[in-house]
Short mmCIF file of N, CA and C and ligand atoms in Angstrom, two decimals:
data_model
loop_
_atom_site.label_atom_id
_atom_site.label_comp_id
_atom_site.label_asym_id
_atom_site.label_seq_id
_atom_site.Cartn_x
_atom_site.Cartn_y
_atom_site.Cartn_z
N MET A 71 0.84 -1.22 0.00
CA MET A 71 0.00 0.00 0.00
C MET A 71 0.87 1.27 0.00
N THR A 72 0.61 2.19 -0.92
CA THR A 72 1.37 3.44 -0.95
C THR A 72 0.74 4.45 0.00
N LEU A 73 1.46 5.54 0.22
CA LEU A 73 0.93 6.62 1.07
C LEU A 73 -0.37 7.17 0.48
N PHE A 74 -0.38 7.27 -0.87
CA PHE A 74 -1.57 7.76 -1.56
C PHE A 74 -2.79 6.88 -1.26
N ASP A 75 -2.57 5.55 -1.31
CA ASP A 75 -3.68 4.60 -1.03
C ASP A 75 -4.21 4.81 0.39
N ILE A 76 -3.28 5.00 1.33
CA ILE A 76 -3.69 5.16 2.74
C ILE A 76 -4.50 6.45 2.92
N VAL A 77 -3.99 7.54 2.30
CA VAL A 77 -4.70 8.83 2.41
C VAL A 77 -6.08 8.72 1.78
N LEU A 78 -6.12 8.07 0.61
CA LEU A 78 -7.39 7.89 -0.10
C LEU A 78 -8.38 7.08 0.76
N PHE A 79 -7.88 6.01 1.36
CA PHE A 79 -8.72 5.14 2.19
C PHE A 79 -9.34 5.94 3.35
N PHE A 80 -8.48 6.69 4.06
CA PHE A 80 -9.00 7.43 5.22
C PHE A 80 -9.93 8.57 4.79
N THR A 81 -9.66 9.15 3.61
CA THR A 81 -10.55 10.21 3.11
C THR A 81 -11.94 9.64 2.83
N VAL A 82 -11.96 8.49 2.16
CA VAL A 82 -13.26 7.86 1.83
C VAL A 82 -14.00 7.48 3.11
N VAL A 83 -13.26 6.91 4.08
CA VAL A 83 -13.90 6.51 5.35
C VAL A 83 -14.45 7.75 6.06
N PHE A 84 -13.67 8.84 6.07
CA PHE A 84 -14.11 10.07 6.74
C PHE A 84 -15.40 10.60 6.09
N ILE A 85 -15.41 10.62 4.75
CA ILE A 85 -16.60 11.14 4.04
C ILE A 85 -17.82 10.26 4.36
N ALA A 86 -17.62 8.93 4.29
CA ALA A 86 -18.74 8.01 4.54
C ALA A 86 -19.26 8.16 5.97
N VAL A 87 -18.34 8.19 6.94
CA VAL A 87 -18.76 8.28 8.36
C VAL A 87 -19.46 9.61 8.60
N SER A 88 -18.90 10.69 8.04
CA SER A 88 -19.49 12.02 8.25
C SER A 88 -20.92 12.07 7.70
N LEU A 89 -21.12 11.53 6.49
CA LEU A 89 -22.46 11.57 5.87
C LEU A 89 -23.45 10.66 6.60
N ILE A 90 -22.98 9.47 7.01
CA ILE A 90 -23.88 8.54 7.72
C ILE A 90 -24.25 9.14 9.08
N TYR A 91 -23.26 9.71 9.77
CA TYR A 91 -23.51 10.29 11.10
C TYR A 91 -24.56 11.40 11.01
N SER A 92 -24.37 12.34 10.03
CA SER A 92 -25.32 13.47 9.95
C SER A 92 -26.70 13.00 9.51
N THR A 93 -26.73 11.98 8.65
CA THR A 93 -28.03 11.45 8.21
C THR A 93 -28.79 10.85 9.41
N LEU A 94 -28.07 10.10 10.25
CA LEU A 94 -28.72 9.49 11.42
C LEU A 94 -29.14 10.56 12.42
N GLN A 95 -28.29 11.57 12.57
CA GLN A 95 -28.56 12.63 13.54
C GLN A 95 -29.75 13.51 13.12
N LEU A 96 -29.82 13.81 11.81
CA LEU A 96 -30.82 14.77 11.33
C LEU A 96 -32.07 14.12 10.76
N GLY A 97 -32.02 12.83 10.52
CA GLY A 97 -33.20 12.12 10.03
C GLY A 97 -33.36 12.16 8.53
N ILE A 98 -32.40 12.74 7.82
CA ILE A 98 -32.49 12.80 6.35
C ILE A 98 -31.09 12.98 5.76
N SER A 99 -30.89 12.38 4.59
CA SER A 99 -29.59 12.52 3.91
C SER A 99 -29.59 13.84 3.12
N PRO A 100 -28.40 14.27 2.67
CA PRO A 100 -28.37 15.52 1.89
C PRO A 100 -28.75 15.33 0.43
N MET A 101 -29.75 14.50 0.17
CA MET A 101 -30.17 14.24 -1.22
C MET A 101 -30.76 15.52 -1.84
N PRO A 102 -30.26 15.93 -2.99
CA PRO A 102 -30.77 17.18 -3.57
C PRO A 102 -32.14 17.02 -4.22
N SER A 103 -32.85 18.14 -4.34
CA SER A 103 -34.10 18.15 -5.11
C SER A 103 -33.78 17.81 -6.56
N SER A 104 -34.70 17.14 -7.23
CA SER A 104 -34.50 16.83 -8.66
C SER A 104 -34.57 18.12 -9.47
N SER A 105 -34.14 18.06 -10.72
CA SER A 105 -34.19 19.29 -11.53
C SER A 105 -35.65 19.68 -11.81
N LYS A 106 -36.56 18.67 -11.92
CA LYS A 106 -37.98 19.00 -12.13
C LYS A 106 -38.53 19.71 -10.89
N ALA A 107 -38.16 19.21 -9.71
CA ALA A 107 -38.63 19.83 -8.47
C ALA A 107 -38.06 21.25 -8.36
N TYR A 108 -36.77 21.40 -8.71
CA TYR A 108 -36.15 22.72 -8.64
C TYR A 108 -36.90 23.72 -9.53
N ASN A 109 -37.21 23.29 -10.75
CA ASN A 109 -37.90 24.20 -11.69
C ASN A 109 -39.28 24.59 -11.17
N ALA A 110 -39.99 23.61 -10.56
CA ALA A 110 -41.32 23.91 -10.02
C ALA A 110 -41.20 24.86 -8.82
N MET A 111 -40.19 24.64 -7.98
CA MET A 111 -40.01 25.52 -6.82
C MET A 111 -39.63 26.93 -7.27
N LEU A 112 -38.80 27.00 -8.32
CA LEU A 112 -38.40 28.30 -8.86
C LEU A 112 -39.64 29.07 -9.35
N LYS A 113 -40.55 28.34 -10.02
CA LYS A 113 -41.78 28.96 -10.52
C LYS A 113 -42.61 29.53 -9.35
N LEU A 114 -42.68 28.75 -8.27
CA LEU A 114 -43.45 29.20 -7.10
C LEU A 114 -42.73 30.34 -6.37
N VAL A 115 -41.41 30.29 -6.31
CA VAL A 115 -40.64 31.37 -5.67
C VAL A 115 -40.96 32.70 -6.37
N ASP A 116 -41.16 32.64 -7.69
CA ASP A 116 -41.47 33.86 -8.45
C ASP A 116 -42.78 34.51 -8.00
N GLU A 117 -43.62 33.74 -7.30
CA GLU A 117 -44.91 34.28 -6.82
C GLU A 117 -44.79 34.84 -5.40
N THR A 118 -43.55 34.94 -4.88
CA THR A 118 -43.42 35.30 -3.46
C THR A 118 -42.79 36.68 -3.23
N GLY A 119 -42.83 37.53 -4.22
CA GLY A 119 -42.32 38.89 -4.04
C GLY A 119 -40.82 38.99 -4.20
N ALA A 120 -40.22 39.96 -3.46
CA ALA A 120 -38.81 40.27 -3.69
C ALA A 120 -37.94 40.08 -2.45
N GLY A 121 -38.54 39.59 -1.36
CA GLY A 121 -37.78 39.45 -0.11
C GLY A 121 -36.89 38.22 -0.09
N ALA A 122 -36.30 37.97 1.07
CA ALA A 122 -35.33 36.88 1.21
C ALA A 122 -35.97 35.50 1.02
N ILE A 123 -35.13 34.58 0.58
CA ILE A 123 -35.54 33.18 0.37
C ILE A 123 -34.69 32.34 1.33
N ILE A 124 -35.36 31.55 2.18
CA ILE A 124 -34.62 30.72 3.15
C ILE A 124 -34.78 29.24 2.79
N ASP A 125 -33.67 28.52 2.68
CA ASP A 125 -33.75 27.07 2.46
C ASP A 125 -33.43 26.38 3.80
N LEU A 126 -34.41 25.68 4.36
CA LEU A 126 -34.19 24.95 5.61
C LEU A 126 -33.59 23.59 5.26
N GLY A 127 -32.29 23.45 5.45
CA GLY A 127 -31.59 22.22 5.05
C GLY A 127 -31.09 22.39 3.63
N SER A 128 -30.02 23.21 3.47
CA SER A 128 -29.61 23.60 2.11
C SER A 128 -28.69 22.58 1.45
N GLY A 129 -28.32 21.51 2.17
CA GLY A 129 -27.56 20.41 1.58
C GLY A 129 -26.28 20.87 0.90
N TRP A 130 -26.04 20.35 -0.31
CA TRP A 130 -24.82 20.66 -1.09
C TRP A 130 -24.95 22.01 -1.79
N GLY A 131 -26.11 22.64 -1.69
CA GLY A 131 -26.32 23.94 -2.33
C GLY A 131 -27.09 23.82 -3.63
N ASN A 132 -27.67 22.65 -3.91
CA ASN A 132 -28.34 22.45 -5.21
C ASN A 132 -29.51 23.39 -5.44
N PHE A 133 -30.13 23.86 -4.36
CA PHE A 133 -31.21 24.84 -4.53
C PHE A 133 -30.66 26.27 -4.38
N VAL A 134 -29.91 26.53 -3.29
CA VAL A 134 -29.53 27.91 -2.99
C VAL A 134 -28.53 28.51 -3.99
N ILE A 135 -27.63 27.69 -4.53
CA ILE A 135 -26.62 28.24 -5.44
C ILE A 135 -27.27 28.74 -6.74
N PRO A 136 -28.04 27.89 -7.47
CA PRO A 136 -28.67 28.44 -8.69
C PRO A 136 -29.68 29.53 -8.39
N MET A 137 -30.34 29.44 -7.22
CA MET A 137 -31.33 30.48 -6.86
C MET A 137 -30.62 31.83 -6.66
N ALA A 138 -29.48 31.82 -5.94
CA ALA A 138 -28.74 33.06 -5.69
C ALA A 138 -28.18 33.61 -7.01
N LYS A 139 -27.82 32.69 -7.92
CA LYS A 139 -27.29 33.13 -9.22
C LYS A 139 -28.37 33.78 -10.07
N CYS A 140 -29.55 33.14 -10.11
CA CYS A 140 -30.58 33.65 -11.04
C CYS A 140 -31.41 34.77 -10.41
N LYS A 141 -31.28 34.98 -9.10
CA LYS A 141 -32.03 36.09 -8.47
C LYS A 141 -31.07 36.96 -7.66
N PRO A 142 -30.15 37.67 -8.35
CA PRO A 142 -29.13 38.45 -7.62
C PRO A 142 -29.74 39.58 -6.78
N GLN A 143 -30.98 39.95 -7.09
CA GLN A 143 -31.63 41.05 -6.35
C GLN A 143 -32.25 40.55 -5.04
N ARG A 144 -32.30 39.24 -4.84
CA ARG A 144 -32.91 38.69 -3.62
C ARG A 144 -31.84 38.06 -2.72
N GLN A 145 -32.02 38.22 -1.40
CA GLN A 145 -31.13 37.56 -0.45
C GLN A 145 -31.52 36.08 -0.39
N VAL A 146 -30.54 35.20 -0.39
CA VAL A 146 -30.81 33.77 -0.26
C VAL A 146 -30.03 33.28 0.97
N ILE A 147 -30.74 32.56 1.85
CA ILE A 147 -30.13 32.11 3.11
C ILE A 147 -30.32 30.61 3.23
N GLY A 148 -29.25 29.89 3.56
CA GLY A 148 -29.37 28.44 3.76
C GLY A 148 -28.90 28.06 5.14
N TYR A 149 -29.61 27.09 5.74
CA TYR A 149 -29.17 26.50 7.02
C TYR A 149 -28.87 25.04 6.75
N GLU A 150 -27.68 24.60 7.15
CA GLU A 150 -27.32 23.20 6.92
C GLU A 150 -26.41 22.74 8.06
N MET A 151 -26.69 21.57 8.62
CA MET A 151 -25.89 21.04 9.73
C MET A 151 -24.83 20.06 9.26
N SER A 152 -25.07 19.37 8.17
CA SER A 152 -24.15 18.32 7.74
C SER A 152 -22.86 18.97 7.20
N LEU A 153 -21.71 18.57 7.79
CA LEU A 153 -20.44 19.27 7.54
C LEU A 153 -20.03 19.31 6.06
N LEU A 154 -19.94 18.15 5.42
CA LEU A 154 -19.39 18.13 4.05
C LEU A 154 -20.30 18.84 3.03
N PRO A 155 -21.61 18.60 3.07
CA PRO A 155 -22.48 19.37 2.17
C PRO A 155 -22.36 20.88 2.40
N TRP A 156 -22.33 21.27 3.68
CA TRP A 156 -22.22 22.71 3.99
C TRP A 156 -20.91 23.27 3.45
N LEU A 157 -19.77 22.54 3.70
CA LEU A 157 -18.46 23.01 3.21
C LEU A 157 -18.46 23.14 1.69
N THR A 158 -19.06 22.15 1.01
CA THR A 158 -19.12 22.18 -0.46
C THR A 158 -19.87 23.42 -0.93
N SER A 159 -20.99 23.69 -0.28
CA SER A 159 -21.79 24.85 -0.73
C SER A 159 -21.06 26.16 -0.44
N ILE A 160 -20.29 26.20 0.67
CA ILE A 160 -19.50 27.40 0.98
C ILE A 160 -18.44 27.62 -0.10
N ILE A 161 -17.77 26.53 -0.51
CA ILE A 161 -16.72 26.64 -1.54
C ILE A 161 -17.33 27.14 -2.86
N LEU A 162 -18.51 26.57 -3.22
CA LEU A 162 -19.17 27.00 -4.48
C LEU A 162 -19.57 28.46 -4.41
N LYS A 163 -20.09 28.85 -3.25
CA LYS A 163 -20.49 30.27 -3.07
C LYS A 163 -19.29 31.19 -3.30
N LYS A 164 -18.13 30.83 -2.70
CA LYS A 164 -16.92 31.67 -2.83
C LYS A 164 -16.44 31.68 -4.29
N LEU A 165 -16.40 30.48 -4.91
CA LEU A 165 -15.92 30.41 -6.29
C LEU A 165 -16.79 31.24 -7.24
N LEU A 166 -18.10 31.23 -6.97
CA LEU A 166 -19.02 31.94 -7.87
C LEU A 166 -19.25 33.39 -7.45
N GLY A 167 -18.66 33.77 -6.31
CA GLY A 167 -18.76 35.16 -5.84
C GLY A 167 -20.21 35.57 -5.57
N LEU A 168 -20.96 34.69 -4.93
CA LEU A 168 -22.39 34.98 -4.70
C LEU A 168 -22.57 35.80 -3.42
N LYS A 169 -22.61 37.11 -3.58
CA LYS A 169 -22.65 38.01 -2.42
C LYS A 169 -24.03 38.01 -1.74
N ASN A 170 -25.06 37.61 -2.49
CA ASN A 170 -26.42 37.61 -1.93
C ASN A 170 -26.76 36.28 -1.24
N LEU A 171 -25.77 35.39 -1.09
CA LEU A 171 -26.02 34.09 -0.47
C LEU A 171 -25.32 34.00 0.89
N THR A 172 -26.09 33.65 1.93
CA THR A 172 -25.53 33.45 3.27
C THR A 172 -25.80 32.01 3.68
N LEU A 173 -24.74 31.31 4.08
CA LEU A 173 -24.91 29.90 4.44
C LEU A 173 -24.48 29.68 5.89
N TYR A 174 -25.42 29.25 6.71
CA TYR A 174 -25.11 29.02 8.13
C TYR A 174 -24.97 27.53 8.39
N ARG A 175 -23.97 27.16 9.18
CA ARG A 175 -23.91 25.76 9.66
C ARG A 175 -24.62 25.74 11.01
N LYS A 176 -25.93 25.73 10.95
CA LYS A 176 -26.75 25.81 12.16
C LYS A 176 -27.95 24.91 12.04
N ASN A 177 -28.45 24.47 13.20
CA ASN A 177 -29.68 23.70 13.26
C ASN A 177 -30.85 24.69 13.14
N PHE A 178 -31.64 24.57 12.07
CA PHE A 178 -32.67 25.60 11.84
C PHE A 178 -33.77 25.57 12.89
N TYR A 179 -33.93 24.46 13.62
CA TYR A 179 -34.94 24.45 14.70
C TYR A 179 -34.52 25.37 15.84
N LYS A 180 -33.19 25.60 15.95
CA LYS A 180 -32.66 26.33 17.11
C LYS A 180 -32.37 27.80 16.85
N VAL A 181 -32.64 28.28 15.63
CA VAL A 181 -32.35 29.69 15.34
C VAL A 181 -33.66 30.48 15.24
N LYS A 182 -33.53 31.79 15.47
CA LYS A 182 -34.66 32.69 15.24
C LYS A 182 -34.59 33.03 13.74
N LEU A 183 -35.59 32.63 13.00
CA LEU A 183 -35.53 32.87 11.55
C LEU A 183 -35.68 34.35 11.24
N PRO A 184 -34.86 34.88 10.32
CA PRO A 184 -34.97 36.31 9.97
C PRO A 184 -36.22 36.55 9.12
N PRO A 185 -36.68 37.82 9.02
CA PRO A 185 -37.81 38.11 8.14
C PRO A 185 -37.47 37.67 6.71
N ALA A 186 -38.45 37.10 6.03
CA ALA A 186 -38.19 36.61 4.66
C ALA A 186 -39.51 36.51 3.92
N SER A 187 -39.43 36.47 2.59
CA SER A 187 -40.63 36.25 1.79
C SER A 187 -41.06 34.80 1.87
N VAL A 188 -40.05 33.92 1.82
CA VAL A 188 -40.42 32.51 1.64
C VAL A 188 -39.40 31.55 2.26
N ILE A 189 -39.94 30.50 2.87
CA ILE A 189 -39.13 29.36 3.32
C ILE A 189 -39.30 28.27 2.26
N VAL A 190 -38.19 27.64 1.90
CA VAL A 190 -38.24 26.50 0.99
C VAL A 190 -37.66 25.30 1.73
N CYS A 191 -38.24 24.12 1.55
CA CYS A 191 -37.64 22.96 2.21
C CYS A 191 -37.92 21.67 1.44
N TYR A 192 -37.03 20.72 1.65
CA TYR A 192 -37.19 19.36 1.12
C TYR A 192 -36.73 18.45 2.25
N LEU A 193 -37.68 18.06 3.11
CA LEU A 193 -37.32 17.36 4.34
C LEU A 193 -38.05 16.03 4.46
N TYR A 194 -38.86 15.84 5.48
CA TYR A 194 -39.57 14.58 5.71
C TYR A 194 -40.74 14.89 6.65
N PRO A 195 -41.72 13.99 6.77
CA PRO A 195 -42.96 14.34 7.47
C PRO A 195 -42.79 14.87 8.90
N GLN A 196 -41.96 14.21 9.74
CA GLN A 196 -41.81 14.69 11.13
C GLN A 196 -41.21 16.09 11.17
N ALA A 197 -40.32 16.38 10.21
CA ALA A 197 -39.71 17.72 10.16
C ALA A 197 -40.79 18.75 9.84
N MET A 198 -41.76 18.39 8.98
CA MET A 198 -42.82 19.34 8.64
C MET A 198 -43.67 19.65 9.87
N ASN A 199 -43.92 18.63 10.72
CA ASN A 199 -44.65 18.87 11.98
C ASN A 199 -43.89 19.89 12.83
N LYS A 200 -42.56 19.66 12.94
CA LYS A 200 -41.76 20.54 13.81
C LYS A 200 -41.68 21.96 13.25
N ILE A 201 -41.62 22.07 11.92
CA ILE A 201 -41.56 23.40 11.31
C ILE A 201 -42.88 24.14 11.54
N GLN A 202 -43.99 23.42 11.37
CA GLN A 202 -45.29 24.08 11.60
C GLN A 202 -45.39 24.58 13.05
N GLU A 203 -44.94 23.73 13.97
CA GLU A 203 -44.96 24.10 15.39
C GLU A 203 -44.08 25.34 15.64
N LYS A 204 -42.89 25.32 15.04
CA LYS A 204 -41.96 26.45 15.21
C LYS A 204 -42.58 27.76 14.70
N LEU A 205 -43.22 27.66 13.52
CA LEU A 205 -43.83 28.87 12.94
C LEU A 205 -44.96 29.38 13.83
N LEU A 206 -45.74 28.46 14.38
CA LEU A 206 -46.87 28.86 15.24
C LEU A 206 -46.37 29.51 16.53
N ILE A 207 -45.31 28.97 17.10
CA ILE A 207 -44.82 29.48 18.39
C ILE A 207 -44.03 30.78 18.20
N GLU A 208 -43.12 30.78 17.21
CA GLU A 208 -42.20 31.91 17.09
C GLU A 208 -42.72 33.04 16.22
N GLN A 209 -43.69 32.76 15.37
CA GLN A 209 -44.28 33.78 14.51
C GLN A 209 -43.25 34.63 13.76
N PRO A 210 -42.33 34.01 13.02
CA PRO A 210 -41.37 34.82 12.26
C PRO A 210 -42.10 35.58 11.14
N GLU A 211 -41.45 36.65 10.67
CA GLU A 211 -42.07 37.44 9.59
C GLU A 211 -41.79 36.74 8.26
N ILE A 212 -42.59 35.73 7.96
CA ILE A 212 -42.41 34.96 6.73
C ILE A 212 -43.76 34.80 6.05
N GLU A 213 -43.79 35.04 4.75
CA GLU A 213 -45.08 35.09 4.05
C GLU A 213 -45.50 33.77 3.40
N PHE A 214 -44.52 33.02 2.93
CA PHE A 214 -44.86 31.80 2.18
C PHE A 214 -43.96 30.63 2.61
N ILE A 215 -44.47 29.42 2.38
CA ILE A 215 -43.65 28.21 2.53
C ILE A 215 -43.82 27.38 1.26
N ILE A 216 -42.70 26.93 0.72
CA ILE A 216 -42.74 26.00 -0.41
C ILE A 216 -42.09 24.71 0.05
N SER A 217 -42.80 23.60 -0.06
CA SER A 217 -42.22 22.33 0.39
C SER A 217 -42.21 21.30 -0.75
N ASN A 218 -41.05 20.75 -0.97
CA ASN A 218 -40.89 19.69 -1.96
C ASN A 218 -41.36 18.38 -1.34
N ASN A 219 -42.43 17.82 -1.84
CA ASN A 219 -42.89 16.46 -1.52
C ASN A 219 -43.66 16.27 -0.22
N PHE A 220 -43.41 17.07 0.81
CA PHE A 220 -44.05 16.81 2.10
C PHE A 220 -44.91 18.00 2.53
N ALA A 221 -46.16 17.67 2.90
CA ALA A 221 -47.11 18.72 3.26
C ALA A 221 -46.95 19.11 4.72
N LEU A 222 -47.38 20.32 5.05
CA LEU A 222 -47.51 20.69 6.46
C LEU A 222 -48.72 19.92 7.00
N PRO A 223 -48.67 19.46 8.26
CA PRO A 223 -49.69 18.50 8.72
C PRO A 223 -51.13 18.99 8.68
N SER A 224 -51.39 20.24 9.10
CA SER A 224 -52.80 20.61 9.20
C SER A 224 -53.14 21.90 8.46
N TRP A 225 -52.27 22.34 7.56
CA TRP A 225 -52.56 23.56 6.82
C TRP A 225 -52.90 23.21 5.37
N GLN A 226 -53.80 24.01 4.81
CA GLN A 226 -54.22 23.78 3.42
C GLN A 226 -53.29 24.54 2.46
N PRO A 227 -52.70 23.85 1.49
CA PRO A 227 -51.85 24.58 0.54
C PRO A 227 -52.68 25.49 -0.37
N ASN A 228 -52.10 26.59 -0.79
CA ASN A 228 -52.77 27.47 -1.75
C ASN A 228 -52.59 26.97 -3.16
N LYS A 229 -51.51 26.24 -3.37
CA LYS A 229 -51.23 25.72 -4.70
C LYS A 229 -50.44 24.42 -4.57
N VAL A 230 -50.70 23.47 -5.46
CA VAL A 230 -49.90 22.24 -5.49
C VAL A 230 -49.51 21.99 -6.95
N ILE A 231 -48.22 21.83 -7.18
CA ILE A 231 -47.76 21.44 -8.53
C ILE A 231 -47.41 19.96 -8.47
N LYS A 232 -47.98 19.18 -9.37
CA LYS A 232 -47.63 17.75 -9.44
C LYS A 232 -46.54 17.59 -10.51
N LEU A 233 -45.40 17.05 -10.10
CA LEU A 233 -44.30 16.90 -11.05
C LEU A 233 -44.59 15.79 -12.05
N ASP A 234 -43.99 15.94 -13.23
CA ASP A 234 -44.14 14.93 -14.26
C ASP A 234 -43.08 13.84 -14.03
N ASP A 235 -43.18 13.17 -12.85
CA ASP A 235 -42.25 12.07 -12.59
C ASP A 235 -43.05 10.81 -12.23
N PHE A 236 -42.37 9.73 -11.92
CA PHE A 236 -43.02 8.44 -11.67
C PHE A 236 -44.06 8.53 -10.55
N TYR A 237 -43.73 9.29 -9.47
CA TYR A 237 -44.61 9.36 -8.30
C TYR A 237 -45.60 10.52 -8.36
N LYS A 238 -45.54 11.32 -9.43
CA LYS A 238 -46.33 12.57 -9.51
C LYS A 238 -46.09 13.37 -8.22
N SER A 239 -44.83 13.56 -7.89
CA SER A 239 -44.45 14.20 -6.61
C SER A 239 -45.03 15.61 -6.51
N PRO A 240 -45.61 15.93 -5.35
CA PRO A 240 -46.20 17.26 -5.19
C PRO A 240 -45.19 18.30 -4.67
N ILE A 241 -45.37 19.53 -5.12
CA ILE A 241 -44.65 20.68 -4.54
C ILE A 241 -45.74 21.59 -4.00
N TYR A 242 -45.68 21.92 -2.71
CA TYR A 242 -46.74 22.68 -2.05
C TYR A 242 -46.34 24.14 -1.87
N LEU A 243 -47.31 25.03 -2.10
CA LEU A 243 -47.12 26.45 -1.76
C LEU A 243 -48.16 26.83 -0.72
N TYR A 244 -47.71 27.38 0.41
CA TYR A 244 -48.61 27.86 1.47
C TYR A 244 -48.40 29.36 1.64
N LYS A 245 -49.50 30.08 1.77
CA LYS A 245 -49.38 31.50 2.11
C LYS A 245 -49.73 31.65 3.58
N ILE A 246 -48.84 32.25 4.34
CA ILE A 246 -49.09 32.40 5.78
C ILE A 246 -49.70 33.77 6.02
N VAL A 247 -50.82 33.77 6.74
CA VAL A 247 -51.46 35.04 7.09
C VAL A 247 -51.35 35.18 8.60
N ALA A 248 -50.65 36.22 9.06
CA ALA A 248 -50.46 36.38 10.51
C ALA A 248 -51.70 37.01 11.14
N THR A 249 -52.16 36.40 12.22
CA THR A 249 -53.21 37.03 13.02
C THR A 249 -52.56 37.45 14.34
N ASN A 250 -53.33 37.94 15.29
CA ASN A 250 -52.72 38.40 16.54
C ASN A 250 -51.94 37.31 17.25
N GLN A 251 -52.53 36.15 17.37
CA GLN A 251 -51.92 35.11 18.20
C GLN A 251 -51.30 33.96 17.41
N VAL A 252 -51.90 33.61 16.31
CA VAL A 252 -51.40 32.44 15.58
C VAL A 252 -51.27 32.75 14.10
N ASN A 253 -50.47 32.00 13.44
CA ASN A 253 -50.42 32.08 11.98
C ASN A 253 -51.45 31.13 11.42
N VAL A 254 -52.29 31.62 10.54
CA VAL A 254 -53.23 30.73 9.87
C VAL A 254 -52.96 30.83 8.38
N LEU A 255 -53.46 29.90 7.65
CA LEU A 255 -53.22 29.93 6.22
C LEU A 255 -54.47 30.32 5.47
N SER A 256 -54.31 31.25 4.53
CA SER A 256 -55.47 31.65 3.75
C SER A 256 -55.81 30.51 2.79
N THR A 257 -57.08 30.40 2.44
CA THR A 257 -57.47 29.32 1.52
C THR A 257 -57.67 29.89 0.12
C1 LIG B 17 -33.10 16.31 1.28
S1 LIG B 17 -31.84 17.51 1.62
C2 LIG B 17 -32.42 18.92 0.69
C3 LIG B 17 -31.29 19.75 0.12
C4 LIG B 17 -31.72 21.00 -0.62
N1 LIG B 17 -32.64 21.81 0.16
C5 LIG B 17 -32.37 20.66 -1.95
O1 LIG B 17 -33.61 20.82 -2.06
O2 LIG B 17 -31.67 20.25 -2.88
C6 LIG B 17 -32.26 17.96 3.31
C7 LIG B 17 -31.11 18.61 4.06
O3 LIG B 17 -31.60 19.12 5.32
C8 LIG B 17 -30.55 19.02 6.27
N2 LIG B 17 -31.16 19.15 7.59
C9 LIG B 17 -32.10 18.34 8.13
N3 LIG B 17 -32.45 18.76 9.36
C10 LIG B 17 -31.71 19.89 9.60
C11 LIG B 17 -31.63 20.80 10.70
N4 LIG B 17 -32.39 20.63 11.78
N5 LIG B 17 -30.78 21.86 10.60
C12 LIG B 17 -30.03 22.04 9.48
N6 LIG B 17 -30.05 21.21 8.41
C13 LIG B 17 -30.88 20.14 8.47
C14 LIG B 17 -29.92 17.68 5.96
O4 LIG B 17 -28.60 17.60 6.43
C15 LIG B 17 -29.98 17.64 4.43
O5 LIG B 17 -28.79 18.11 3.86
#
């Protein structure tokens, strides 16, 4: 075995362990949205005004990087806990000089979300429950939620796009209307 083989072996082991650990810890792998889902989300983002766009779980940057590139007038913010996907997206951001993109290595359940036009996410059912709870309790200044594939548990979407894929995967758009005490969704 050469030194190169040894370095390669430990690099591969480190990458595998890091990805498996974060997947087990967070309940989801950093699997990116498909290009069809991205295009549908982009179409819905266009209906959300000119404010900031937040990706809860920005992964390798597959959503936030092209979004920041094609919408230089809008702030794009990503939260990601998994080390390697976050590092990759930071490197891409620097290489592409995306000044309107901010990437935090933070657990989005534990941060106070900044005011924004829209939250975008591609997570899993239990995460949608927790996000709905967070929005109800913390009442951040956020107008819309776009979710790839998973619905919020008890809110009615304003729009659903069914993708032209095998599962006819849904992309949900919710408009949040703030009342005095709780956020409700307009129908
Ligand atoms: C399925 S990927 C979606 C990636 C990207 N948003 C996209 O659509 O291409 C979900 C990401 O959410 C991240 N994630 C899950 N829970 C998180 C949390 N509480 N805080 C930060 N990131 C989280 C995971 O590490 C994973 O990278």
